[in-house]
Amino acid sequence: MTVTLNYEQHGDPTAPPVVLLGSLGSDLSMWAPQITALSPIANVVAVDHRGHGKSPVVDGPYTMADLGGDVVALLDSLGLASVHVVGLSLGGAVGQWLAAHHPERVRTLTLLCTSAAFAPAQPWLDRAATVRADGLASIAESIVGRWFTPGLAERDPGLVARHVEMVAGTSDEGYAACCEALATWDGRPDLARIVAPTLVVAGAQDPATPPATMEQIADGIAGAAFHVVDPGAHLANVEQAGRITALIRAHITRATPAGAQRTAAFEQGMRVRRSVLGDAHVDRAMSAATAFTEPFQDFITRTAWGDVWSRPGLDHHTRRLLTLAILTAAGNEHELDMHIRAALRAGLDPDELVEVFLHTAIYAGVPNSNRAFALGRQALADGEGSTTQ
């Protein structure tokens, strides 16, 4: 019988869906770096396994079919016919089960720090017994001790403490029953059945699922790509957040047909363009487009707004300030006036305009900054930024 899983949905519900399945003893907050970075291009669905996070706890033991069936039921409830699946550790095992038993539901598969079989079974059964007898909190620190490399743990004790708290807060029965699911599962015979484009990523210092274990998965799945991140222990998605997210993003993008990529990039670009410049301006620009100018509107929407402005490295506020400084330095009055007004309508403090234009005066010339001040003064006089949009 399936369990109604807790989940969080981020990004655009119409964008390609990416489902994140976490480690034993985690909740969906472990995916915070990927949620933030992937939301601009995807419909991100982060999930708590049964007995974890805010998902219901039912008495064990569980099987991998139980855990995978919960995810299928969630996809059905959300109307998602097929998704990009990203799983780490226990989540990677669930991902393998889904790809082998429900191939039509998995567009791509990304497996992080996991295994095709968590043998031998007895240590998992022993751990389940310990947790039921003494509580998960009794071993939470030793569990998290395998999640991060010693160097990171020493540099960021707060990170370690937060994850110890997360593990200790997991249901004892939920954790123990998932240990039993790992003990009884062997996905090695099913690797050859997986047809989804697959990315396999190991942490170089992962003591639980080392690179050699991950390489066996990659060897068993036709055409799978294999990477090792260094440094990286079991929770490599946190320790190597930028590298892991870049690999995931490239993997799911390559698997999307070129036409769909262009459409998704245009739709994403249009959302960002409207959020930065405002609906009125964008509507005017699009309504004025002709057969001659339409290719440029498509190009600028996909590349400037759908790509550069959508990158996670800088927030939109920082990009606004950079844009204002560059346009001031270049003396591009038309674009500068547009971006000044858009920034003020979006709530930018006029004092920040002053700082941008003063800074640009020093490094790019007083005349251009003088003109920028004039344009800003006129925009404020016209009432830009004085009302809530």
Coordinates of C-alpha atoms in Angstrom, one line a residue:
M1 CA 0.0 0.0 0.0
T2 CA 1.4 3.4 -1.0
V3 CA 2.0 6.3 1.3
T4 CA 1.2 9.9 0.4
L5 CA 4.6 11.5 0.4
N6 CA 5.5 15.0 1.6
Y7 CA 7.1 17.1 -1.1
E8 CA 8.0 20.6 -2.1
Q9 CA 7.6 22.0 -5.6
H10 CA 9.8 24.9 -6.8
G11 CA 10.2 26.6 -10.1
D12 CA 7.7 26.7 -13.1
P13 CA 5.2 23.8 -13.0
T14 CA 5.2 23.9 -16.9
A15 CA 9.0 23.4 -17.1
P16 CA 10.7 20.0 -17.3
P17 CA 10.1 18.1 -14.0
V18 CA 13.1 17.1 -11.9
V19 CA 12.4 14.8 -8.9
L20 CA 15.0 14.8 -6.0
L21 CA 15.1 11.7 -3.8
G22 CA 17.4 11.9 -0.8
S23 CA 19.6 9.8 1.5
L24 CA 18.7 7.5 4.3
G25 CA 18.1 9.7 7.4
S26 CA 17.6 12.9 5.4
D27 CA 14.7 15.2 4.6
L28 CA 14.2 17.2 1.5
S29 CA 16.2 20.1 2.9
M30 CA 19.4 18.2 1.9
W31 CA 18.6 19.3 -1.7
A32 CA 18.6 23.1 -0.9
P33 CA 21.6 23.8 -3.2
Q34 CA 20.1 22.0 -6.1
I35 CA 16.6 23.4 -5.5
T36 CA 17.9 27.0 -5.7
A37 CA 20.0 26.4 -8.8
L38 CA 17.7 24.2 -10.8
S39 CA 14.4 26.1 -10.2
P40 CA 15.0 28.7 -12.9
I41 CA 15.0 25.9 -15.6
A42 CA 12.9 23.2 -14.1
N43 CA 9.9 22.1 -12.1
V44 CA 11.7 20.8 -9.1
V45 CA 9.9 18.3 -6.9
A46 CA 11.9 17.5 -3.7
V47 CA 10.5 14.5 -1.8
D48 CA 10.6 13.0 1.7
H49 CA 10.7 9.2 1.6
R50 CA 8.1 7.4 3.8
G51 CA 9.2 7.6 7.4
H52 CA 11.4 10.6 6.7
G53 CA 10.9 14.3 7.0
K54 CA 7.2 15.2 7.0
S55 CA 6.1 12.0 5.2
P56 CA 3.9 9.6 7.2
V57 CA 5.5 6.8 9.2
V58 CA 4.1 3.3 8.8
D59 CA 5.4 0.2 10.5
G60 CA 8.2 -1.7 8.6
P61 CA 9.8 -3.5 7.2
Y62 CA 9.7 -1.7 3.9
T63 CA 10.8 -2.9 0.5
M64 CA 12.3 -1.0 -2.5
A65 CA 9.0 -1.6 -4.3
D66 CA 7.2 0.1 -1.5
L67 CA 9.5 3.2 -1.6
G68 CA 9.4 3.3 -5.4
G69 CA 5.6 2.8 -5.5
D70 CA 5.2 5.8 -3.2
V71 CA 7.0 7.9 -5.8
V72 CA 4.9 6.6 -8.7
A73 CA 1.8 7.5 -6.7
L74 CA 3.1 11.0 -6.1
L75 CA 3.9 11.4 -9.9
D76 CA 0.3 10.3 -10.6
S77 CA -1.1 12.8 -8.2
L78 CA 0.9 15.6 -9.7
G79 CA 0.0 14.6 -13.3
L80 CA 3.6 14.0 -14.2
A81 CA 3.9 11.3 -16.9
S82 CA 7.7 11.3 -16.9
V83 CA 10.4 13.1 -15.0
H84 CA 14.1 13.5 -14.6
V85 CA 15.0 11.5 -11.5
V86 CA 17.9 12.5 -9.3
G87 CA 18.7 10.2 -6.3
L88 CA 21.4 10.0 -3.7
S89 CA 22.2 6.9 -1.6
L90 CA 18.7 5.4 -0.7
G91 CA 17.2 7.8 -3.3
G92 CA 19.6 6.4 -5.9
A93 CA 18.4 2.9 -5.1
V94 CA 14.8 4.1 -5.5
G95 CA 15.7 5.8 -8.8
Q96 CA 17.2 2.5 -10.1
W97 CA 14.1 0.7 -9.2
L98 CA 11.9 3.2 -10.9
A99 CA 14.0 3.2 -14.1
A100 CA 14.0 -0.6 -14.2
H101 CA 10.3 -1.2 -13.3
H102 CA 8.7 2.0 -14.7
P103 CA 11.0 3.0 -17.6
E104 CA 8.2 5.1 -19.2
R105 CA 8.2 7.4 -16.1
V106 CA 12.0 8.2 -16.2
R107 CA 13.3 10.7 -18.7
T108 CA 16.8 10.7 -17.3
L109 CA 18.4 9.1 -14.3
T110 CA 21.1 10.7 -12.1
L111 CA 22.6 8.5 -9.5
L112 CA 24.7 10.1 -6.7
C113 CA 26.7 8.2 -4.1
T114 CA 24.6 5.0 -4.2
S115 CA 24.9 1.3 -5.0
A116 CA 23.1 -1.4 -6.9
A117 CA 23.2 -3.6 -3.8
F118 CA 23.9 -2.7 -0.2
A119 CA 25.4 -6.1 0.7
P120 CA 25.9 -7.7 3.0
A121 CA 22.5 -7.5 4.5
Q122 CA 23.3 -8.2 8.2
P123 CA 24.9 -4.9 9.1
W124 CA 21.7 -3.1 7.9
L125 CA 19.5 -5.4 9.9
D126 CA 21.7 -4.8 12.9
R127 CA 21.5 -1.1 12.4
A128 CA 17.7 -1.3 12.2
A129 CA 17.7 -3.2 15.5
T130 CA 20.0 -0.6 17.2
V131 CA 17.8 2.3 16.1
R132 CA 14.6 0.6 17.3
A133 CA 16.3 -0.2 20.7
D134 CA 18.3 3.0 21.3
G135 CA 16.9 5.6 19.0
L136 CA 18.4 7.1 15.9
A137 CA 19.9 10.0 17.9
S138 CA 22.3 7.5 19.4
I139 CA 24.1 7.1 16.1
A140 CA 23.3 10.3 14.3
E141 CA 26.8 11.8 14.7
S142 CA 28.5 8.6 13.4
I143 CA 26.2 8.7 10.4
V144 CA 27.0 12.3 9.5
G145 CA 30.7 11.6 10.1
R146 CA 30.6 9.7 6.8
W147 CA 28.7 12.4 4.9
F148 CA 31.4 15.1 4.7
T149 CA 35.2 15.0 4.2
P150 CA 37.2 15.8 7.4
G151 CA 38.4 19.0 5.9
L152 CA 34.9 20.3 5.3
A153 CA 33.7 19.1 8.7
E154 CA 36.6 21.0 10.4
R155 CA 36.0 24.2 8.4
D156 CA 32.2 24.2 8.9
P157 CA 31.1 22.6 12.2
G158 CA 27.8 24.4 11.8
L159 CA 27.0 22.4 8.6
V160 CA 27.8 19.2 10.4
A161 CA 25.6 20.1 13.4
R162 CA 22.6 20.9 11.2
H163 CA 22.8 17.6 9.5
V164 CA 23.2 15.7 12.8
E165 CA 20.0 17.5 13.9
M166 CA 18.3 16.4 10.6
V167 CA 19.3 12.8 11.1
A168 CA 18.3 12.7 14.8
G169 CA 14.9 14.2 13.9
T170 CA 14.1 11.3 11.5
S171 CA 11.6 8.8 12.7
D172 CA 13.3 5.8 14.4
E173 CA 10.9 3.4 12.7
G174 CA 11.1 5.1 9.4
Y175 CA 14.8 4.9 9.4
A176 CA 14.9 1.3 10.6
A177 CA 12.4 0.1 8.1
C178 CA 14.3 1.8 5.2
C179 CA 17.5 0.0 6.5
E180 CA 15.5 -3.2 6.0
A181 CA 14.6 -2.2 2.5
L182 CA 18.2 -1.7 1.6
A183 CA 19.1 -5.0 3.2
T184 CA 16.7 -7.0 1.1
W185 CA 17.3 -5.2 -2.3
D186 CA 19.6 -6.2 -5.0
G187 CA 19.3 -4.1 -8.2
R188 CA 22.3 -5.6 -10.0
P189 CA 20.3 -8.0 -12.2
D190 CA 18.2 -5.0 -13.3
L191 CA 20.9 -2.6 -14.4
A192 CA 20.8 -3.9 -18.0
R193 CA 17.1 -3.1 -18.1
I194 CA 17.6 0.6 -17.5
V195 CA 17.2 2.5 -20.7
A196 CA 17.0 6.1 -19.4
P197 CA 20.1 8.2 -20.2
T198 CA 22.1 7.9 -16.9
L199 CA 24.6 10.0 -15.1
V200 CA 26.6 8.3 -12.3
V201 CA 28.6 10.5 -9.9
A202 CA 30.8 9.3 -7.0
G203 CA 32.5 11.2 -4.2
A204 CA 36.3 10.4 -4.2
Q205 CA 36.3 10.1 -0.3
D206 CA 32.9 8.5 0.1
P207 CA 33.4 5.6 2.6
A208 CA 29.8 4.2 2.1
T209 CA 29.6 4.0 -1.7
P210 CA 33.2 4.6 -3.1
P211 CA 34.0 5.3 -6.7
A212 CA 34.6 1.6 -7.4
T213 CA 31.1 0.8 -6.4
M214 CA 29.6 3.6 -8.5
E215 CA 31.7 2.6 -11.5
Q216 CA 30.0 -0.9 -11.4
I217 CA 26.7 0.8 -11.8
A218 CA 28.0 2.9 -14.7
D219 CA 29.4 -0.3 -16.3
G220 CA 26.0 -2.1 -15.9
I221 CA 23.9 0.6 -17.5
A222 CA 24.3 1.0 -21.3
G223 CA 25.8 4.4 -22.2
A224 CA 26.0 5.7 -18.6
A225 CA 28.4 8.6 -18.0
F226 CA 30.6 8.3 -14.9
H227 CA 32.2 11.2 -12.9
V228 CA 34.1 11.4 -9.6
V229 CA 34.1 14.7 -7.6
D230 CA 37.1 15.4 -5.4
P231 CA 36.9 16.2 -2.5
G232 CA 33.6 14.6 -1.8
A233 CA 32.2 12.1 0.7
H234 CA 28.7 10.7 0.9
L235 CA 26.6 13.9 0.7
A236 CA 28.5 15.1 -2.3
N237 CA 25.6 17.2 -3.5
V238 CA 26.3 19.5 -0.5
E239 CA 30.1 19.4 -0.4
Q240 CA 30.4 19.8 -4.2
A241 CA 27.1 21.7 -4.8
G242 CA 28.3 23.7 -7.8
R243 CA 29.9 20.8 -9.6
I244 CA 27.1 18.3 -8.9
T245 CA 24.4 20.8 -10.0
A246 CA 26.3 21.7 -13.2
L247 CA 26.5 17.9 -14.0
I248 CA 22.8 17.4 -13.4
R249 CA 21.9 20.5 -15.4
A250 CA 24.0 19.5 -18.4
H251 CA 22.6 15.9 -18.2
I252 CA 19.0 16.8 -18.2
T253 CA 19.5 19.5 -20.9
R254 CA 21.3 17.1 -23.2
A255 CA 18.4 14.7 -23.0
T256 CA 15.9 17.3 -24.0
P257 CA 15.3 17.6 -27.8
A258 CA 16.7 20.7 -29.4
G259 CA 13.3 22.1 -30.3
A260 CA 12.1 21.6 -26.7
Q261 CA 15.3 23.2 -25.4
R262 CA 14.6 26.3 -27.5
T263 CA 11.0 26.4 -26.4
A264 CA 12.0 25.9 -22.7
A265 CA 14.7 28.6 -23.0
F266 CA 12.3 31.0 -24.6
E267 CA 9.6 30.4 -21.9
Q268 CA 12.2 30.8 -19.1
G269 CA 13.6 33.9 -20.7
M270 CA 10.2 35.5 -21.1
R271 CA 9.5 34.8 -17.4
V272 CA 12.7 36.5 -16.3
R273 CA 12.4 39.3 -18.8
R274 CA 9.0 40.2 -17.5
S275 CA 10.1 40.0 -13.8
V276 CA 13.1 42.3 -14.5
L277 CA 11.6 44.8 -17.1
G278 CA 7.9 44.6 -16.3
D279 CA 4.9 43.3 -18.3
A280 CA 4.1 46.6 -19.9
H281 CA 7.5 47.1 -21.4
V282 CA 7.8 43.5 -22.6
D283 CA 4.3 43.6 -24.1
R284 CA 5.1 46.7 -26.0
A285 CA 8.3 45.1 -27.4
M286 CA 6.6 41.9 -28.4
S287 CA 3.6 43.6 -30.0
A288 CA 5.8 45.9 -32.0
A289 CA 7.8 42.9 -33.4
T290 CA 7.6 42.3 -37.1
A291 CA 8.7 39.4 -39.3
F292 CA 12.0 41.3 -39.7
T293 CA 12.6 41.9 -36.0
E294 CA 11.0 38.7 -34.5
P295 CA 14.3 36.6 -34.8
F296 CA 16.1 39.2 -32.7
Q297 CA 13.3 39.1 -30.1
D298 CA 13.6 35.3 -30.0
F299 CA 17.4 35.5 -29.7
I300 CA 17.5 38.0 -26.9
T301 CA 14.8 36.3 -24.9
R302 CA 16.5 32.9 -25.1
T303 CA 20.1 34.0 -24.7
A304 CA 20.1 37.2 -22.5
W305 CA 17.1 36.3 -20.4
G306 CA 16.8 32.6 -20.6
D307 CA 20.5 31.9 -20.2
V308 CA 22.6 34.6 -18.7
W309 CA 20.0 36.3 -16.5
S310 CA 18.8 32.8 -15.4
R311 CA 22.2 31.6 -14.2
P312 CA 22.3 30.9 -10.4
G313 CA 25.7 32.6 -9.9
L314 CA 24.3 36.1 -9.4
D315 CA 20.9 37.2 -8.1
H316 CA 18.7 39.6 -10.2
H317 CA 19.5 42.5 -7.9
T318 CA 23.2 42.2 -8.5
R319 CA 22.7 41.7 -12.2
R320 CA 20.6 44.9 -12.3
L321 CA 23.4 46.9 -10.7
L322 CA 26.0 45.4 -13.1
T323 CA 23.7 46.2 -16.1
L324 CA 23.2 49.8 -15.0
A325 CA 27.0 50.3 -14.5
I326 CA 27.9 48.7 -17.9
L327 CA 25.2 50.7 -19.8
T328 CA 26.4 53.9 -18.1
A329 CA 30.0 53.2 -19.1
A330 CA 28.9 52.4 -22.7
G331 CA 26.8 55.5 -23.0
N332 CA 23.8 53.5 -24.2
E333 CA 21.1 56.0 -23.2
H334 CA 18.1 54.1 -24.6
E335 CA 18.8 50.8 -22.8
L336 CA 20.1 52.7 -19.7
D337 CA 16.9 54.7 -19.4
M338 CA 14.8 51.5 -19.8
H339 CA 16.8 49.7 -17.1
I340 CA 16.7 52.6 -14.7
R341 CA 12.9 52.8 -14.9
A342 CA 12.5 49.1 -14.6
A343 CA 14.8 48.9 -11.6
L344 CA 12.9 51.7 -9.8
R345 CA 9.6 50.1 -10.5
A346 CA 10.9 46.9 -9.1
G347 CA 11.8 48.7 -5.8
L348 CA 15.5 49.5 -6.2
D349 CA 16.5 52.2 -3.7
P350 CA 17.4 55.4 -5.6
D351 CA 20.5 55.6 -3.3
E352 CA 21.8 52.5 -5.0
L353 CA 21.6 54.3 -8.3
V354 CA 23.7 57.1 -6.9
E355 CA 26.4 54.6 -5.8
V356 CA 26.4 52.9 -9.2
F357 CA 26.7 56.1 -11.1
L358 CA 29.4 57.6 -8.8
H359 CA 31.4 54.4 -9.0
T360 CA 31.1 54.3 -12.8
A361 CA 32.2 58.0 -13.0
I362 CA 35.5 57.0 -11.4
Y363 CA 36.2 54.1 -13.7
A364 CA 34.4 54.9 -16.9
G365 CA 34.2 58.7 -17.2
V366 CA 32.3 61.6 -15.7
P367 CA 30.2 62.6 -18.8
N368 CA 28.5 59.3 -19.0
S369 CA 27.7 59.2 -15.3
N370 CA 26.5 62.8 -15.5
R371 CA 24.0 61.7 -18.2
A372 CA 23.0 58.7 -16.1
F373 CA 22.2 61.0 -13.2
A374 CA 20.1 63.1 -15.5
L375 CA 18.2 60.0 -16.7
G376 CA 17.7 58.8 -13.2
R377 CA 16.5 62.2 -12.0
Q378 CA 13.9 62.3 -14.9
A379 CA 12.7 58.8 -14.1
L380 CA 12.1 59.7 -10.5
A381 CA 10.4 62.9 -11.5
D382 CA 8.1 60.8 -13.7
G383 CA 7.1 58.9 -10.6
E384 CA 9.0 55.6 -11.4
G385 CA 9.4 53.6 -8.2
S386 CA 6.8 55.7 -6.3
T387 CA 4.0 53.1 -6.4
T388 CA 3.8 49.4 -5.9
Q389 CA 3.7 47.6 -9.2

